[in-house]
Amino acid sequence: DTAVSQTPKYLVTQMGNDKSIKCEQNLGHDTMYWYKQDSKKFLKIMFSYNNKELIINETVPNRFSPKSPDKAHLNLHINSLELGDSAVYFCASSPSDTNYGYTFGSGTRLTVV
Amino acid sequence: AQRVTQPEKLLSVFKGAPVELKCNYSYSGSPELFWYVQYSRQRLQLLLRHISRESIKGFTADLNKGETSFHLKKPFAQEEDSAMYYCALRVSWGKLQFGAGTQVVVTP
């Protein structure tokens, strides 16, 4: 019973393509996130949604568009992929009381060639 | 400015030796701090929350507001502790800011 599941696990694509990463959580959490982990393992928040509403939108290029059809799903669509987009993208979720911390997905390793 | 600093990129210890991972923070309010662990090519897992004052897998962390620190400690390192450890600070509602991470390598 995977709590936060992301698909695909690996994604290799050419520059200029458009791709999507899907995330689903079955924990009943209200809030979902996308984080980017770069080649130096640095983690940075990209977006946060609470009950399908966008709460946090960091300085992310507008080629990145999150979509939350319901509070259990948060997908990430990336247009016109660039080499610098290569990274591991982690989805996470948390209850409204974020003192409980986040539950992370297993990550999507995106490689743009 | 809100900041989480993990000064050590890599910490190499022998099995059975004590290990301490440093974390310092900069935050104007009352801090909420966490430690996460990422084993090789796996998802991040919550290790500790400062509010719960618990011990997980033998690790403990104490919030020291005077020194603005939340160091992670374990008295006897095990090989399975080899992983990447991240200190994180809640900087606003729903937003965790992570430190740069410390890679721990435990050698037999």
Coordinates of C-alpha atoms in Angstrom, one line a residue:
Chain A
D1 CA 0.0 0.0 0.0
T2 CA 2.1 2.9 -1.3
A3 CA 1.2 6.1 0.5
V4 CA 2.6 8.6 -2.0
S5 CA 3.1 7.2 -5.5
Q6 CA 4.7 8.9 -8.5
T7 CA 4.9 7.8 -12.1
P8 CA 7.0 7.3 -14.0
K9 CA 10.0 6.5 -11.9
Y10 CA 12.4 7.3 -14.7
L11 CA 11.9 9.6 -17.6
V12 CA 14.4 10.2 -20.4
T13 CA 13.4 12.7 -23.0
Q14 CA 14.8 15.0 -25.6
M15 CA 15.1 18.8 -25.2
G16 CA 12.0 20.6 -26.3
N17 CA 9.6 17.9 -25.5
D18 CA 6.6 18.2 -23.1
K19 CA 6.2 15.7 -20.3
S20 CA 4.1 15.0 -17.3
I21 CA 4.7 13.4 -13.9
K22 CA 1.8 12.1 -11.9
C23 CA 1.5 11.9 -8.1
E24 CA -1.2 10.3 -6.0
Q25 CA -1.5 10.0 -2.2
N26 CA -3.9 7.7 -0.3
L27 CA -3.2 9.2 3.1
G28 CA -6.2 11.6 3.1
H29 CA -3.8 14.5 3.4
D30 CA -4.9 18.0 2.5
T31 CA -1.7 19.4 1.2
M32 CA 0.6 18.2 -1.6
Y33 CA 4.0 19.4 -2.9
W34 CA 6.5 19.2 -5.6
Y35 CA 10.2 19.4 -4.7
K36 CA 13.2 19.3 -7.1
Q37 CA 16.4 17.6 -6.1
D38 CA 19.3 18.8 -8.2
S39 CA 22.6 17.0 -9.0
K40 CA 24.1 18.3 -5.8
K41 CA 21.3 16.7 -3.9
F42 CA 19.9 20.1 -2.9
L43 CA 16.1 20.0 -2.3
K44 CA 14.0 23.0 -3.3
I45 CA 10.2 23.4 -3.1
M46 CA 8.5 24.2 -6.3
F47 CA 4.8 24.2 -5.6
S48 CA 2.3 23.4 -2.8
Y49 CA -1.4 22.8 -3.1
N50 CA -3.9 22.7 -0.3
N51 CA -7.3 21.2 -1.1
K52 CA -6.7 21.7 -4.8
E53 CA -5.7 25.4 -4.3
L54 CA -2.2 26.7 -5.2
I55 CA -0.6 27.9 -2.0
I56 CA 3.1 28.1 -2.8
N57 CA 4.6 28.9 -6.2
E58 CA 8.3 29.4 -5.9
T59 CA 10.4 31.1 -8.6
V60 CA 9.8 28.3 -11.1
P61 CA 9.8 28.9 -14.9
N62 CA 6.2 29.0 -16.2
R63 CA 7.1 26.0 -18.4
F64 CA 6.3 24.1 -15.2
S65 CA 2.5 23.8 -14.5
P66 CA 1.1 21.9 -11.6
K67 CA -2.5 20.6 -11.8
S68 CA -4.5 19.2 -8.9
P69 CA -7.7 17.6 -10.1
D70 CA -8.6 16.6 -6.5
K71 CA -6.8 16.7 -3.2
A72 CA -5.4 13.2 -3.7
H73 CA -3.6 14.0 -6.9
L74 CA -1.0 16.6 -7.9
N75 CA 0.5 16.3 -11.4
L76 CA 3.4 18.3 -12.8
H77 CA 3.5 19.2 -16.5
I78 CA 6.7 20.5 -18.0
N79 CA 6.7 22.2 -21.4
S80 CA 9.7 22.7 -23.7
L81 CA 12.1 20.7 -21.6
E82 CA 15.6 22.0 -21.2
L83 CA 18.9 20.3 -20.2
G84 CA 18.8 22.1 -16.8
D85 CA 15.5 20.5 -15.9
S86 CA 17.3 17.2 -15.4
A87 CA 16.8 16.3 -11.7
V88 CA 14.9 14.1 -9.4
Y89 CA 11.4 15.4 -8.7
F90 CA 9.7 14.4 -5.5
C91 CA 6.1 14.7 -4.7
A92 CA 5.1 14.9 -1.0
S93 CA 2.0 15.3 1.0
S94 CA 1.1 16.3 4.6
P95 CA -1.9 16.8 6.8
S96 CA -3.0 20.4 7.4
D97 CA -1.0 20.3 10.7
T98 CA 2.4 20.2 9.0
N99 CA 4.0 19.5 12.4
Y100 CA 3.6 15.9 11.4
G101 CA 6.1 16.4 8.5
Y102 CA 5.8 15.3 5.0
T103 CA 5.4 11.9 3.4
F104 CA 7.5 11.7 0.2
G105 CA 7.1 9.7 -3.0
S106 CA 10.0 7.7 -4.3
G107 CA 10.9 10.4 -6.9
T108 CA 11.0 10.7 -10.7
R109 CA 14.4 10.8 -12.2
L110 CA 14.1 13.1 -15.2
T111 CA 17.0 13.2 -17.7
V112 CA 16.8 15.6 -20.6
V113 CA 19.2 14.8 -23.5
Chain B
A1 CA 16.5 35.6 6.4
Q2 CA 15.3 32.1 7.0
R3 CA 18.1 29.6 6.5
V4 CA 19.1 26.1 7.4
T5 CA 22.8 25.4 7.4
Q6 CA 24.3 21.9 7.4
P7 CA 28.1 22.7 7.4
E8 CA 29.3 19.2 6.7
K9 CA 28.7 17.8 3.2
L10 CA 30.2 14.5 4.1
L11 CA 30.7 12.7 7.4
S12 CA 32.7 9.5 7.5
V13 CA 32.6 7.5 10.7
F14 CA 33.6 4.0 11.8
K15 CA 30.9 1.5 12.9
G16 CA 30.3 1.8 16.6
A17 CA 31.6 5.4 16.8
P18 CA 29.4 8.3 17.8
V19 CA 28.0 10.4 15.1
E20 CA 26.8 14.0 15.2
L21 CA 25.3 15.9 12.3
K22 CA 25.2 19.6 12.7
C23 CA 22.3 21.8 11.8
N24 CA 22.0 25.5 12.5
Y25 CA 19.0 27.6 11.6
S26 CA 18.1 31.3 11.2
Y27 CA 14.4 32.1 11.9
S28 CA 12.7 35.0 13.5
G29 CA 9.7 33.1 15.0
S30 CA 9.4 29.9 17.0
P31 CA 11.1 27.2 14.9
E32 CA 9.7 23.9 13.9
L33 CA 12.5 21.6 12.8
F34 CA 12.8 18.1 11.3
W35 CA 15.4 15.6 10.3
Y36 CA 14.8 13.6 7.1
V37 CA 16.9 10.6 5.9
Q38 CA 17.3 9.5 2.3
Y39 CA 18.9 6.0 1.8
S40 CA 20.6 5.4 -1.5
R41 CA 18.2 6.2 -4.4
Q42 CA 15.1 6.0 -2.1
R43 CA 12.5 8.4 -1.0
L44 CA 13.1 10.8 1.9
Q45 CA 11.7 9.6 5.2
L46 CA 10.9 11.6 8.2
L47 CA 13.4 10.7 11.0
L48 CA 12.6 13.1 13.8
R49 CA 10.4 16.1 14.7
H50 CA 11.7 18.4 17.4
I51 CA 8.2 18.7 18.9
S52 CA 8.0 15.0 19.6
R53 CA 11.4 14.6 21.3
E54 CA 11.5 11.0 20.3
S55 CA 14.3 8.7 19.5
I56 CA 14.2 6.9 16.2
K57 CA 16.7 4.2 15.2
G58 CA 18.8 5.4 18.1
F59 CA 19.0 9.0 16.8
T60 CA 18.1 12.0 18.9
A61 CA 18.0 15.7 18.3
D62 CA 17.7 18.5 20.7
L63 CA 16.6 22.0 19.8
N64 CA 18.9 24.6 21.3
K65 CA 17.3 28.0 20.8
G66 CA 20.3 29.8 22.3
E67 CA 22.7 28.4 19.8
T68 CA 20.0 28.1 17.1
S69 CA 20.9 24.5 16.5
F70 CA 19.2 21.2 16.0
H71 CA 22.1 18.7 15.8
L72 CA 21.4 15.0 15.2
K73 CA 23.2 12.5 17.3
K74 CA 23.6 8.8 17.6
P75 CA 26.0 7.2 20.2
F76 CA 27.0 4.1 18.1
A77 CA 26.8 4.3 14.3
Q78 CA 25.7 1.3 12.3
E79 CA 26.5 0.5 8.7
E80 CA 22.8 0.8 7.8
D81 CA 22.9 4.4 9.0
S82 CA 24.9 5.3 5.8
A83 CA 22.6 7.7 4.0
M84 CA 21.9 11.4 3.2
Y85 CA 20.5 13.4 6.1
Y86 CA 18.6 16.6 5.7
C87 CA 17.7 19.1 8.4
A88 CA 14.5 21.1 7.6
L89 CA 12.8 24.1 9.0
R90 CA 9.2 25.1 8.5
V91 CA 9.4 28.7 7.3
S92 CA 5.8 29.3 6.5
W93 CA 2.5 27.4 6.4
G94 CA 3.2 24.2 4.5
K95 CA 6.7 25.2 3.4
L96 CA 9.7 23.2 4.5
Q97 CA 13.1 24.6 3.8
F98 CA 15.8 22.0 3.6
G99 CA 19.5 22.3 4.4
A100 CA 22.0 21.2 1.8
G101 CA 22.2 17.7 3.3
T102 CA 25.0 15.7 5.0
Q103 CA 26.1 12.4 3.4
V104 CA 27.0 9.9 6.2
V105 CA 29.2 7.0 5.4
V106 CA 29.7 4.4 8.1
T107 CA 32.7 2.1 7.5
P108 CA 33.1 -1.3 9.2

